[in-house]
Every structure is written in C-alpha cells, then in structure tokens.
Short mmCIF file of C-alpha atoms in Angstrom, two decimals:
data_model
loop_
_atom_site.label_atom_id
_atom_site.label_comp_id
_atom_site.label_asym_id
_atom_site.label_seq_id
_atom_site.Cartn_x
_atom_site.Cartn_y
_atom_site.Cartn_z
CA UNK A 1 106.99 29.63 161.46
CA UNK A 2 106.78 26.79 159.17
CA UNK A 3 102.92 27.29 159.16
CA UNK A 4 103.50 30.44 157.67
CA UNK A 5 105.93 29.25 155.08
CA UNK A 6 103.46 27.11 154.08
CA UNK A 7 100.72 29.56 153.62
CA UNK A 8 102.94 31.92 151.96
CA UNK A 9 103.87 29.28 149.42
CA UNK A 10 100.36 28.00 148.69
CA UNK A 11 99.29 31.79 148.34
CA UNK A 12 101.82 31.75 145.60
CA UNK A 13 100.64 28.51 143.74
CA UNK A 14 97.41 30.01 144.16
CA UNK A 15 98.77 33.22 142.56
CA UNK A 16 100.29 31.21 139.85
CA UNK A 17 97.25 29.88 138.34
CA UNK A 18 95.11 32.69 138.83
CA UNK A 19 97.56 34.81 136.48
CA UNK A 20 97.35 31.56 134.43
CA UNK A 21 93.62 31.52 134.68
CA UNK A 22 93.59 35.56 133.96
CA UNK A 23 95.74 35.32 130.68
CA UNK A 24 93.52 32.05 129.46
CA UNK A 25 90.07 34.35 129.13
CA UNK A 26 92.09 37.01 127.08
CA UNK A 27 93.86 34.61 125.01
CA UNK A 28 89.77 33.62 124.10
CA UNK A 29 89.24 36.99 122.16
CA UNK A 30 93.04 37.91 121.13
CA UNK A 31 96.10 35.83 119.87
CA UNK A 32 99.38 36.21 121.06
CA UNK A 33 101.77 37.92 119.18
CA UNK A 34 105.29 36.45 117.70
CA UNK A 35 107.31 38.14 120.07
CA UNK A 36 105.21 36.85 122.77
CA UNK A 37 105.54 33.12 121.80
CA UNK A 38 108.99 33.74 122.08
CA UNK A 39 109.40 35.66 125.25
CA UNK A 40 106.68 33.67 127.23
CA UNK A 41 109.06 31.91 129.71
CA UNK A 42 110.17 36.00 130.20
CA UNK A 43 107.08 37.17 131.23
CA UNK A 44 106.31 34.33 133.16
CA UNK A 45 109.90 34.60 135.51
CA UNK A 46 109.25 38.59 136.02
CA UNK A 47 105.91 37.76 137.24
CA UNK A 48 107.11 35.30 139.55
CA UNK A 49 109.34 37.53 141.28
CA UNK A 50 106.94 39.75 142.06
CA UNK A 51 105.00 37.45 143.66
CA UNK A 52 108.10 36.68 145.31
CA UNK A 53 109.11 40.33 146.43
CA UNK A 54 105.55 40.51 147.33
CA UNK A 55 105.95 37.55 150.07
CA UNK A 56 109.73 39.07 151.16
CA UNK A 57 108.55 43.10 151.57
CA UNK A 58 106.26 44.47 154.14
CA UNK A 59 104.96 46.96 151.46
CA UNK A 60 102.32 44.77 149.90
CA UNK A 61 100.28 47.75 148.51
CA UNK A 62 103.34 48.73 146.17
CA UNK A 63 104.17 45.77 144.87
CA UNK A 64 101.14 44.65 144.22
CA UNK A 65 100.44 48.26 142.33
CA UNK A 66 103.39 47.20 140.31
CA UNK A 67 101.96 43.57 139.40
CA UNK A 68 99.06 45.06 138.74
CA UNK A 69 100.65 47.51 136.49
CA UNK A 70 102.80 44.63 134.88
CA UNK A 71 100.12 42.29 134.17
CA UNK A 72 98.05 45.74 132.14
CA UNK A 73 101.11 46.44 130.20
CA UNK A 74 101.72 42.71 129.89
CA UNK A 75 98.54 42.49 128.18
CA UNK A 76 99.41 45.18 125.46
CA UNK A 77 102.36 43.89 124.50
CA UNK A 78 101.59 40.40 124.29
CA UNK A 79 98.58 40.19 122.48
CA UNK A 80 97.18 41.32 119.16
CA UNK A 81 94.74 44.09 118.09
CA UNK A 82 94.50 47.65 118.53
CA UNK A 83 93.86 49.61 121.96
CA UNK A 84 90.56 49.10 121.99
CA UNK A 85 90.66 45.55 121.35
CA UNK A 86 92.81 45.12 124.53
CA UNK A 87 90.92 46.87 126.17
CA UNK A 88 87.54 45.11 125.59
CA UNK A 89 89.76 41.63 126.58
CA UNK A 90 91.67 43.22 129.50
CA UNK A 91 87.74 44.53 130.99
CA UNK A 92 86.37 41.29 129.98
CA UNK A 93 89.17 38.72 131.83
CA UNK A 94 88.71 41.05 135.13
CA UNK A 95 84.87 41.40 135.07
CA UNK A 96 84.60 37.55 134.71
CA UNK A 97 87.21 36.77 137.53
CA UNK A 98 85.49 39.37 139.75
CA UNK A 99 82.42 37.90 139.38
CA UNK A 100 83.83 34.26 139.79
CA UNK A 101 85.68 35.30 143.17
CA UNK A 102 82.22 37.11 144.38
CA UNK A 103 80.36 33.82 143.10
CA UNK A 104 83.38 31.51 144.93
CA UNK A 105 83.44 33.92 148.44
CA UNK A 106 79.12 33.51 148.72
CA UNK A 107 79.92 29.54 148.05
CA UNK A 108 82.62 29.08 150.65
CA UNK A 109 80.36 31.94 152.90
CA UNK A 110 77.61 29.63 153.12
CA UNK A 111 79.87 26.44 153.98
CA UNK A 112 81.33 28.34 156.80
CA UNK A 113 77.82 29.56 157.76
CA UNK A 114 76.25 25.72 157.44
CA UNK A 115 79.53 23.77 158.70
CA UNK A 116 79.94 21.96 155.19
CA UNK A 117 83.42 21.16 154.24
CA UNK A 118 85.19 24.69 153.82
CA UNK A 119 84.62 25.49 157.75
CA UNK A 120 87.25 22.57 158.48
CA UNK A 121 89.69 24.28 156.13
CA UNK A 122 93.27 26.22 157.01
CA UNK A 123 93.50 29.91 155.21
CA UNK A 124 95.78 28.14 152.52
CA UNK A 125 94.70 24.78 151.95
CA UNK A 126 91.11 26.54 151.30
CA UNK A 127 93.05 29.02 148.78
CA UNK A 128 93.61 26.19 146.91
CA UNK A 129 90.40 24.90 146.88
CA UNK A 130 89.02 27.99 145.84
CA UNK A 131 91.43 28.89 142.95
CA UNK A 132 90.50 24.76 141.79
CA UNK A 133 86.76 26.12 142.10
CA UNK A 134 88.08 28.68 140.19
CA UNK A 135 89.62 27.44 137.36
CA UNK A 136 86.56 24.69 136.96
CA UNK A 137 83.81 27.36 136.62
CA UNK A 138 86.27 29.01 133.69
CA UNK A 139 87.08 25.54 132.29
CA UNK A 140 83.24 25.62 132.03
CA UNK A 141 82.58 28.41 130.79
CA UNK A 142 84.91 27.41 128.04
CA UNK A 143 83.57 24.77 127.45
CA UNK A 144 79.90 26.47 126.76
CA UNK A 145 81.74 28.40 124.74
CA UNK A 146 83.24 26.19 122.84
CA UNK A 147 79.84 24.45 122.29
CA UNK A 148 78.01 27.96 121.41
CA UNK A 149 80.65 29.68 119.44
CA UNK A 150 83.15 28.33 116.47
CA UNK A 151 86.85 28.15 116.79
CA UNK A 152 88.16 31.59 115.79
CA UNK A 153 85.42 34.00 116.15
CA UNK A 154 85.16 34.85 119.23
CA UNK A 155 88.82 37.18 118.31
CA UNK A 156 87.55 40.30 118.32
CA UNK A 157 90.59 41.78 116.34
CA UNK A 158 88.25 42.35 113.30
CA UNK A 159 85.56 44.55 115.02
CA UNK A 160 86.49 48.61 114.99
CA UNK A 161 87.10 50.41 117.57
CA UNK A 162 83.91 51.80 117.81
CA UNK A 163 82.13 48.61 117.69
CA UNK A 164 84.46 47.47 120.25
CA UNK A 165 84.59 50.69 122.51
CA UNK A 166 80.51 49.96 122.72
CA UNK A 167 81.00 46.35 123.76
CA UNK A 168 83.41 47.47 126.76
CA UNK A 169 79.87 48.44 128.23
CA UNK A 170 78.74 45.33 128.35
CA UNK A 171 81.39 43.57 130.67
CA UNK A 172 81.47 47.58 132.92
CA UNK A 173 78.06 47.11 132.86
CA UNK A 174 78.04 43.50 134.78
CA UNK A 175 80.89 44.91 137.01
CA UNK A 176 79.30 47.84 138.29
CA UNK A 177 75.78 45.52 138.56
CA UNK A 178 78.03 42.87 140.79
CA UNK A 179 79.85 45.48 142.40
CA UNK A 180 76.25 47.47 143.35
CA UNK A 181 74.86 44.78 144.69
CA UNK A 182 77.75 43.49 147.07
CA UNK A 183 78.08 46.66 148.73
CA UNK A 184 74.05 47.17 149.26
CA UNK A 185 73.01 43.83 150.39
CA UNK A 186 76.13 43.81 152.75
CA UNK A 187 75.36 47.39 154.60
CA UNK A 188 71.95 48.75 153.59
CA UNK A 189 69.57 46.27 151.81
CA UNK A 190 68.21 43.36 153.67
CA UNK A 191 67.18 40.27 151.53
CA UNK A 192 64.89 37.96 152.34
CA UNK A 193 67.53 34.85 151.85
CA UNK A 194 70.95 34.69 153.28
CA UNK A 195 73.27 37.40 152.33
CA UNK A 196 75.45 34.91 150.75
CA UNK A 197 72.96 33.04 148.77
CA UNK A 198 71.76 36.45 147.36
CA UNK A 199 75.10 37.04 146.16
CA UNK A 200 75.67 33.40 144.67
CA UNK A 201 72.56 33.27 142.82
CA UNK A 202 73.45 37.42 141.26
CA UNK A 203 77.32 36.59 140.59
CA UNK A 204 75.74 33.21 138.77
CA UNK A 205 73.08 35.18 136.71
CA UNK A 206 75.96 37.90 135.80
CA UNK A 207 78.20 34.54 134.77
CA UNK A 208 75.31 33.51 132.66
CA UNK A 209 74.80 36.90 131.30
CA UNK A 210 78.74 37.36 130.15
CA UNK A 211 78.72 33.91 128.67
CA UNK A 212 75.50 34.50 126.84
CA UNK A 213 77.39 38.41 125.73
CA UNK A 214 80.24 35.99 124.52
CA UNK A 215 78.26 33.90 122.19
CA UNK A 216 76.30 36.89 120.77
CA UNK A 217 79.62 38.57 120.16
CA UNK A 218 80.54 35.42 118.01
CA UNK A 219 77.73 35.60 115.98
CA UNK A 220 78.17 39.40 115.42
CA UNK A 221 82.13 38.47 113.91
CA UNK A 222 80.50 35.29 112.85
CA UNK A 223 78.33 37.84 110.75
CA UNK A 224 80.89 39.93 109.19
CA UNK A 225 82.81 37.19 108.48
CA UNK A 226 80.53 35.08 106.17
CA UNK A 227 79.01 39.30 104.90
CA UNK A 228 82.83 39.60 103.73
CA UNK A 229 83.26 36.40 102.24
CA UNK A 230 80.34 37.11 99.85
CA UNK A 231 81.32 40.50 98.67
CA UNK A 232 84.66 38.20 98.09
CA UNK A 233 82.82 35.78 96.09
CA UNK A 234 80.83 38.40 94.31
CA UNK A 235 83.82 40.39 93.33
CA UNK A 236 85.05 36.61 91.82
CA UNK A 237 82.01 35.85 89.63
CA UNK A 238 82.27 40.04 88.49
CA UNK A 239 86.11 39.69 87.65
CA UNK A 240 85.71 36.52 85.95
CA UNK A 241 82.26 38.01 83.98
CA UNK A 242 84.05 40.63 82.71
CA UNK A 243 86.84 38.44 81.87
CA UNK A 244 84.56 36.19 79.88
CA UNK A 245 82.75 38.99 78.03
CA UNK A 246 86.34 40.68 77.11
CA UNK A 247 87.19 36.57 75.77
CA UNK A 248 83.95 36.87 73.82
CA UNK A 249 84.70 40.36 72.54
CA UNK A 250 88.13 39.47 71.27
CA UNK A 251 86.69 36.30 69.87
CA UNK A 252 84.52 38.17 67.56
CA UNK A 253 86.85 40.66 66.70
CA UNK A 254 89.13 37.33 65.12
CA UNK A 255 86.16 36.00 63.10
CA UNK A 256 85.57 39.63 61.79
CA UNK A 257 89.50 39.70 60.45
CA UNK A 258 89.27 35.74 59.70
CA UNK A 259 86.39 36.70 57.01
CA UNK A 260 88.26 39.57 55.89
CA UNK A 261 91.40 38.14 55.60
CA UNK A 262 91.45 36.60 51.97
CA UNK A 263 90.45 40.15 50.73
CA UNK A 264 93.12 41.47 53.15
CA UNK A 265 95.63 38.86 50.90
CA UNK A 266 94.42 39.54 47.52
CA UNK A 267 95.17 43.32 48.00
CA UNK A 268 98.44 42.71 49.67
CA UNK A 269 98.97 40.56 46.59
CA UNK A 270 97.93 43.30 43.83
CA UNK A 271 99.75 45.70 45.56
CA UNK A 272 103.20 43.67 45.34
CA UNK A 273 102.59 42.68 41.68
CA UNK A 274 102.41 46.39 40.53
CA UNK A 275 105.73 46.84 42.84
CA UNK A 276 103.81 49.60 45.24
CA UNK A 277 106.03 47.90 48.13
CA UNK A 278 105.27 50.73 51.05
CA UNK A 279 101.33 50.32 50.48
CA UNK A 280 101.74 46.61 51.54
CA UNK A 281 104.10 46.82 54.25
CA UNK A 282 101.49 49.34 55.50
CA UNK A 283 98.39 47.00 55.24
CA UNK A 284 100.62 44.48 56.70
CA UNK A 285 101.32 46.66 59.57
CA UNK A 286 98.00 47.27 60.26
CA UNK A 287 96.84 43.89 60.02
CA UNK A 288 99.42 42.84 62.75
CA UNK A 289 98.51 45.55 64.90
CA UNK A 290 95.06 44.08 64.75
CA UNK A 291 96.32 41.47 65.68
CA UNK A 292 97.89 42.45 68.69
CA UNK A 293 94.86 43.95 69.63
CA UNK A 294 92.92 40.73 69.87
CA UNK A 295 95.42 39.22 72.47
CA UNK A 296 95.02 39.65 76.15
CA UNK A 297 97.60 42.25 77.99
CA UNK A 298 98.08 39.89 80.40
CA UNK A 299 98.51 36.03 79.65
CA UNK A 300 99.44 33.67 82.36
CA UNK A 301 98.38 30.68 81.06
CA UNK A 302 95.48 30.26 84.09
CA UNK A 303 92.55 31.26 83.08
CA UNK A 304 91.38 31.90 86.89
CA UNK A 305 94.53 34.11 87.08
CA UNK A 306 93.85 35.73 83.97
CA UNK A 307 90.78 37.02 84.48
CA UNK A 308 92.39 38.49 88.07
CA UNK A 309 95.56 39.85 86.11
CA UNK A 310 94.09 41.36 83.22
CA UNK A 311 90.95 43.41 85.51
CA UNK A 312 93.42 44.14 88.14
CA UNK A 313 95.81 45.91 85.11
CA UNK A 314 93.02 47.61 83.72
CA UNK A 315 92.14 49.14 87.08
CA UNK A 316 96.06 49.91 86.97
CA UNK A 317 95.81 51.96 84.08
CA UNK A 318 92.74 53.88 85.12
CA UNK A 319 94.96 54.97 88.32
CA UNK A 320 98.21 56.07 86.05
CA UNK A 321 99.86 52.79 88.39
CA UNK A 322 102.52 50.97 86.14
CA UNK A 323 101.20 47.11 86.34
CA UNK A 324 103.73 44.54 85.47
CA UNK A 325 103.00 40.79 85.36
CA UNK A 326 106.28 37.96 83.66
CA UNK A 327 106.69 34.04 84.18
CA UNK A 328 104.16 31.50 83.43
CA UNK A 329 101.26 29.72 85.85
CA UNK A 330 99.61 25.99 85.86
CA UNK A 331 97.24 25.95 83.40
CA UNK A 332 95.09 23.32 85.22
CA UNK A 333 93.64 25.18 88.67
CA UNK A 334 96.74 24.25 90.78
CA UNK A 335 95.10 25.11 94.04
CA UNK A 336 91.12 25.55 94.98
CA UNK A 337 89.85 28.60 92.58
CA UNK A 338 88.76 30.21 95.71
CA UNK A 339 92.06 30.35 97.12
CA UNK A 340 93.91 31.30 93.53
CA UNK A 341 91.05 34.79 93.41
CA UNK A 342 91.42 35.05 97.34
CA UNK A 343 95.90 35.32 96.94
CA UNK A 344 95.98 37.66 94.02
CA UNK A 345 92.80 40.01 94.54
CA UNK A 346 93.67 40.40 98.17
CA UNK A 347 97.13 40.94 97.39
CA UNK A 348 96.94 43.31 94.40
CA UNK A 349 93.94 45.39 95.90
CA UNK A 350 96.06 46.10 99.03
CA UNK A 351 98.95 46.75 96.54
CA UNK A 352 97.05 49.34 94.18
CA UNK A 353 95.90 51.28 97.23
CA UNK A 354 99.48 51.29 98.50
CA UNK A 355 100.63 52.48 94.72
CA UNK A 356 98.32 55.15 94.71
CA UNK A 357 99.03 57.38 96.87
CA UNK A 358 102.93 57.42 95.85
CA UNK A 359 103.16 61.30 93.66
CA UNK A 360 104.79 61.02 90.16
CA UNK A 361 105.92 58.14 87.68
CA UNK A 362 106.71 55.97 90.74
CA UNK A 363 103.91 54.54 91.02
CA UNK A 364 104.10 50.56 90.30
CA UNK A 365 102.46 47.08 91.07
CA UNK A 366 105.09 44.21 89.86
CA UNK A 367 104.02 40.24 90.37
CA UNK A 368 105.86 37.53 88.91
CA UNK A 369 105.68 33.54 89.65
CA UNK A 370 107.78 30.54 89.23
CA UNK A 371 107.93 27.45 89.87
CA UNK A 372 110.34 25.10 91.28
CA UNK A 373 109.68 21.08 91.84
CA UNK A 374 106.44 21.33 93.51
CA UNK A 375 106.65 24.86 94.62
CA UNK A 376 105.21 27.97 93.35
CA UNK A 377 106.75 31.27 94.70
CA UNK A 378 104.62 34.40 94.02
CA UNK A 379 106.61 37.46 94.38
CA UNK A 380 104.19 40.89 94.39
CA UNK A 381 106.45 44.10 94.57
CA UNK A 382 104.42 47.86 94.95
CA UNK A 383 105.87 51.45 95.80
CA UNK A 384 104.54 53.03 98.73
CA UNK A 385 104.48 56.56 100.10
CA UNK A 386 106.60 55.72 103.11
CA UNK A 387 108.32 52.34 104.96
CA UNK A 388 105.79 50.34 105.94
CA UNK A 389 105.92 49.61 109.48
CA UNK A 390 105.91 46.06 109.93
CA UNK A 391 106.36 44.28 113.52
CA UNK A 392 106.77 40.53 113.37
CA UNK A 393 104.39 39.30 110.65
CA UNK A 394 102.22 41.74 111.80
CA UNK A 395 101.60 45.06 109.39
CA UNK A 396 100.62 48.15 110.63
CA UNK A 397 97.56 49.05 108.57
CA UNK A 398 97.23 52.94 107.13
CA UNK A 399 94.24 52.39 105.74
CA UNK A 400 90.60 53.90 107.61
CA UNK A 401 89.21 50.35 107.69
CA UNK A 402 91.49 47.96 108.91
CA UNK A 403 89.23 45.29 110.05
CA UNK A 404 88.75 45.20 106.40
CA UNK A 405 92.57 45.11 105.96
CA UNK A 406 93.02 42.63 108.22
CA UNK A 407 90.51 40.76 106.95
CA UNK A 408 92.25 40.85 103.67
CA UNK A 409 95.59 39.43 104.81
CA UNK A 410 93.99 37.36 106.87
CA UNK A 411 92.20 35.41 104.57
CA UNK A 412 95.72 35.44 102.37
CA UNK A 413 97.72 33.53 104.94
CA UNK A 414 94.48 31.11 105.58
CA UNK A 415 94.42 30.31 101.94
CA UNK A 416 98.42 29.70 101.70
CA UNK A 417 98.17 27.52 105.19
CA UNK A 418 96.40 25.07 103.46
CA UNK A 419 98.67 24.04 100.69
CA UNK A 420 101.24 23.82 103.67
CA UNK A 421 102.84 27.05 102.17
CA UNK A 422 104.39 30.53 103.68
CA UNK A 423 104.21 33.99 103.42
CA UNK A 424 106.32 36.84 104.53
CA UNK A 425 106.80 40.64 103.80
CA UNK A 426 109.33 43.47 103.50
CA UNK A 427 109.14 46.63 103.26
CA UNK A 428 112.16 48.41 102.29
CA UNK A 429 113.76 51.63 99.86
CA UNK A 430 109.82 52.60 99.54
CA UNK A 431 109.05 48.95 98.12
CA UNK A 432 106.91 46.42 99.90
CA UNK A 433 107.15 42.97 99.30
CA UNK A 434 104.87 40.09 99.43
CA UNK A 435 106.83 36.60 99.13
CA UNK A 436 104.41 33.89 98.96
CA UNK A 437 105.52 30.00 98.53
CA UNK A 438 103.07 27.47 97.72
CA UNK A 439 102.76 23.44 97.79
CA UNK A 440 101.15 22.56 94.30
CA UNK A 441 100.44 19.68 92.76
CA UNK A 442 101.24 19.68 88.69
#
C-alpha cells in the first residue's frame, strides 16, 4: 500500500513538471497575457486537482480528456496572439515533447535491454529520472536557442495567419514523420540496428530538425523586423525632407516681403497723408495675412516634432479629419529622435486611420503635451466608428494587417520603456485615448 502511495505521488511530481516543462516551450514563441500574470497561481491549483482526481477516480480516460481539454483552453486564454498563433505554439510544445518522450523511451529501452542503470529502477523512481532527462534535453534546446536566435524574436505574434497556418506544417510534419516511423519499425519494418537505437537516433534527428525550424523562424521575424524598421526610418528622413523644403519655402517667401516691404511702407504712408484711411487698412490687412501665411500651422517648439505635426496635419486635411495640436515641447531633442518620430507617427497614423472611417464632421485627431518636473505626458484623443475593444493593455486590432498594427504599438511602448515611462489607453463615448508619460531630461 505505501508502495503505491509512493508511486502515485512521484507520478504527480512527475506530472507537475511536465505541465511546467509543456507551458515553458510555448511561453518561447508567445507572452503571457496580463490576466494571466495575475491568475497564474489559479491555473496552476485547477491543474493540480486534476491530477489529483485523476489519482482518486478509477475513470482515468475522463479525467485525463478533461486535463487535456484544460491545458488546450489554458493555452488560449493565457497567452497572446491570434488563433493561429496558438495554434502554431500549442502544435509546436506537443510535437517537441512527443518526440523527447519517443527519444527518452528508446534511451531507457536500450538500458533495460543492456542492464545499464535504468534496469535497476522502480516504475516511479525511473519517472523521475526520465522527466529530469526530460527537462535537460529542453533546457538544451533552449539553450541552442538562445545561442542561435535573439531575445524576442522567436514570438511569433507578428507573423499572419497565413504565414503562421503554413508553419503549423512544419512541427505536423515531424509528428507524423516520428509517429510513422514508431509504428513501422515496431510491427512491420525490420532495421538492421536495435529497434530502440533506430528510434533514438530518428527522434534525435527530428529534435535537430525542430530546433534548426526554430532558428530559421527567428530569422524570418528577425527579417520583418529590421524590413519594418527601415520603412520606419525612411518615412523619418521623408517627413523631415518635406519639412525642411516647406522651412525653405517659407523662408523665401519672407525675403520676397522683406525686399518689398519699404515699398509696402511708403505706400501705406502716401495713402495716410492724402487721408484714403480704408486703402491702408486694406494693404495692411493683406500684408499681415502674408504674414500668417509664412508661419507653420503647427509650432511646437521641436523641430523633430514639427516636422511630424505639421505632415501629419496636412495629411489631416487631405482626409476632411479635424487635426488639433496646443501646449509647448523641449526644444532641445528631449528623448532619442528615433523614439520622438517612432511615439507620434505610430500614434497619429493609427489615429488617422481610426478618424477616417467615422461619417460626418466627427471626424478628429487631438494631441496635446505638458510637462510637469521631469515628466512629459502626451495625451492623443481620435473618434472612432465604434468602442474599441480593448482587453488588458491589449487592443483588438480592426485593421487587415495587424502584424503591422502590432508592430506599430509595439514599437510605441518599446520606445516609452526606455525613458522608464508608461502608456495606457481608453476607449470610451466613441473616443480613444492614448495617455503616454515620459521621463525627460530638460
């Protein structure tokens, strides 16, 4: 009796870390979500009575359908990305721990087959042993990873869904192989080495082959990544061209009124000596209209921001979107010039598209800064169609492209983490909000 007990309860360390194990190889392509952060000692409990009603009721097949069943919906609520996504991470985690058990069973096979150390094992002690094996191959894999492929782009939440839906192959495709070749070397085909050592040496190729599918994934995000970060920079240099040349243009439009202006004078002059008052105010008039002409719409006092504003609220104007800008910026470049175009084009892009598509004289971008001590708050405001959806921090995206969406906001919050700063959104009344707050130095 106490045998058992003891089996039963190293079955469920065992179980323990394999879930462990299981959720570590997803959490390599997707992050967690808030909620999950939150709830994590949740999930963890429900899964542990399962285990437990799996150990107390004779109907292992049903509750092990359910933990099954748990662990899939587990993984959708838990981590980011859309279906797809999940899907690629959920097909990935089981292919590789399939293949690791096959690889493990042939390993342990041959000790029992040669006498090594495994043959002198009990049923749970060599559980153990095997879920250790287990989580050392994975820590390795990791680690080759790690070594092959950067930080963050191995998270596939980027890719589309087609690009995604054609990479499930690749892990079915090394399931089905495995799979294929267990059942035909174990009933039909006959090797010419030990069943077991077949099966070791295929389940280590098709480990090779998924880590090798991993670090070619990376480059393919790794790809996009740097591809989006020059059309970034390119849109920069264009905004701030254009910026220059409209600088240049309204410089030569002052030394045109400069060399015109004592004739300008002299007529106003005349033209109050013989008392013809209205013809003066009218030249007058027109010269300060001129003059209003040669300012910029938008002046911030940044010249970065500027040249953002000022294109950004001539696009505005081309879509019949009301563009509003008040309060005053650093003049100095208060943060990296990078991060100041990668903040407001990001954020006023996604907030024209929003604009857009709301019917009638609704339509309306409005962004206004100030500072406080050390702290700049940014505060863009748009009209949208409908309430934006918005889960967590996360926002769900309306737009066709989303990686490129998410790409967008992405690179927002990336920027504002590194002056230590924060960023949050509402979306309420039709009227999203983007509240961003900003260490500076001044």
């Amino acid at each position: 009796m106490l045998g058992i007990v003891g089996n039963s309860l190293i079955d469920f360390i065992s179980s323990i870390f394999e879930i462990l194990i299981f959720v570590f190889m997803i959490s390599i392509f997707l992050d967690f979500t808030e909620r999950a952060k939150k709830n994590v000692i949740l999930y963890f409990v429900i899964y542990v009575v399962l285990k437990i009603a799996k150990i107390i009721f004779p109907i292992v097949f049903l509750v092990d359908f359910i933990t099954s069943i748990y662990i899939l919906i587990f993984v959708f609520i838990a981590f980011k990305g859309n279906f797809a996504h999940k899907i690629f991470a959920f097909c990935t985690a089981v292919c590789l721990n399939y293949v690791v058990d096959i690889f493990i069973i042939s390993f342990t096979n041959m000790g029992f087959n040669y006498n090594l150390f495994f043959s002198t094992l009990s049923g749970g002690i060599r559980g153990i042993w095997v879920t250790i094996i287990k989580l050392i191959l994975i820590i390795l894999v990791y680690i080759l990873l790690k070594n092959f492929a950067t930080n963050t782009t191995l998270k596939i939440n980027i890719l589309s869904s087609v690009q995604t839906l054609i990479l499930i192959m690749l892990p079915a495709f090394s399931f089905a192989t495995i799979t294929i070749l267990d059942w035909g070397v174990r009933n039909f085909v006959n090797v010419p080495v030990n069943t077991s050592a077949f099966l070791l040496i295929a389940s280590l190729c098709t480990i090779i082959y998924n880590v090798i599918v991993m670090i070619l994934i990376d480059k393919m995000i790794l790809n996009k990544k740097y591809k989006h970060l020059n059309e970034m920079s390119e849109a920069q240099l264009r905004t701030q061209f254009n910026h220059y040349e409209q600088i240049m243009s309204k410089n030569q439009e002052t030394r045109k009124l400069k060399h015109d202006m004592k004739n300008h004078l002299r007529l106003i002059r005349s033209l109050i000596e013989t008392n013809d008052i209205d013809e003066a105010k009218g030249l007058l008039d027109e010269i300060e209209d001129t003059m209003s002409g040669l300012d910029l719409e938008i002046s911030s006092g940044n010249n970065i921001t500027d040249a953002i504003l000022n294109e950004k609220n001539k696009m505005a104007h081309s879509l019949g979107v009301k563009f509003e800008f008040s309060e005053i910026l650093p003049s100095d470049n208060f943060i990296n010039p990078f991060d100041i175009s990668t903040i407001f084009s990001n954020a006023l892009d996604n907030a024209l598209e929003a604009a857009v598509k709301v019917s009638g004289s609704e339509r309306f971008v409005r962004t206004a800064t100030y500072i406080q001590g050390k702290c700049l708050f940014i505060l863009i405001e748009n009209s949208v169609e409908k309430d934006i959806k918005i889960t967590g921090k996360e926002i769900e995206s309306t737009k066709p492209n989303k990686e490129q969406h998410g790409f967008g906001l992405k690179n927002i919050k990336d920027s504002v983490e590194k002056y230590g700063g924060s960023l949050s959104t509402i979306c309420e009344n039709r009227i999203f909000k983007l509240e961003i707050l900003l260490n500076i130095k001044i």
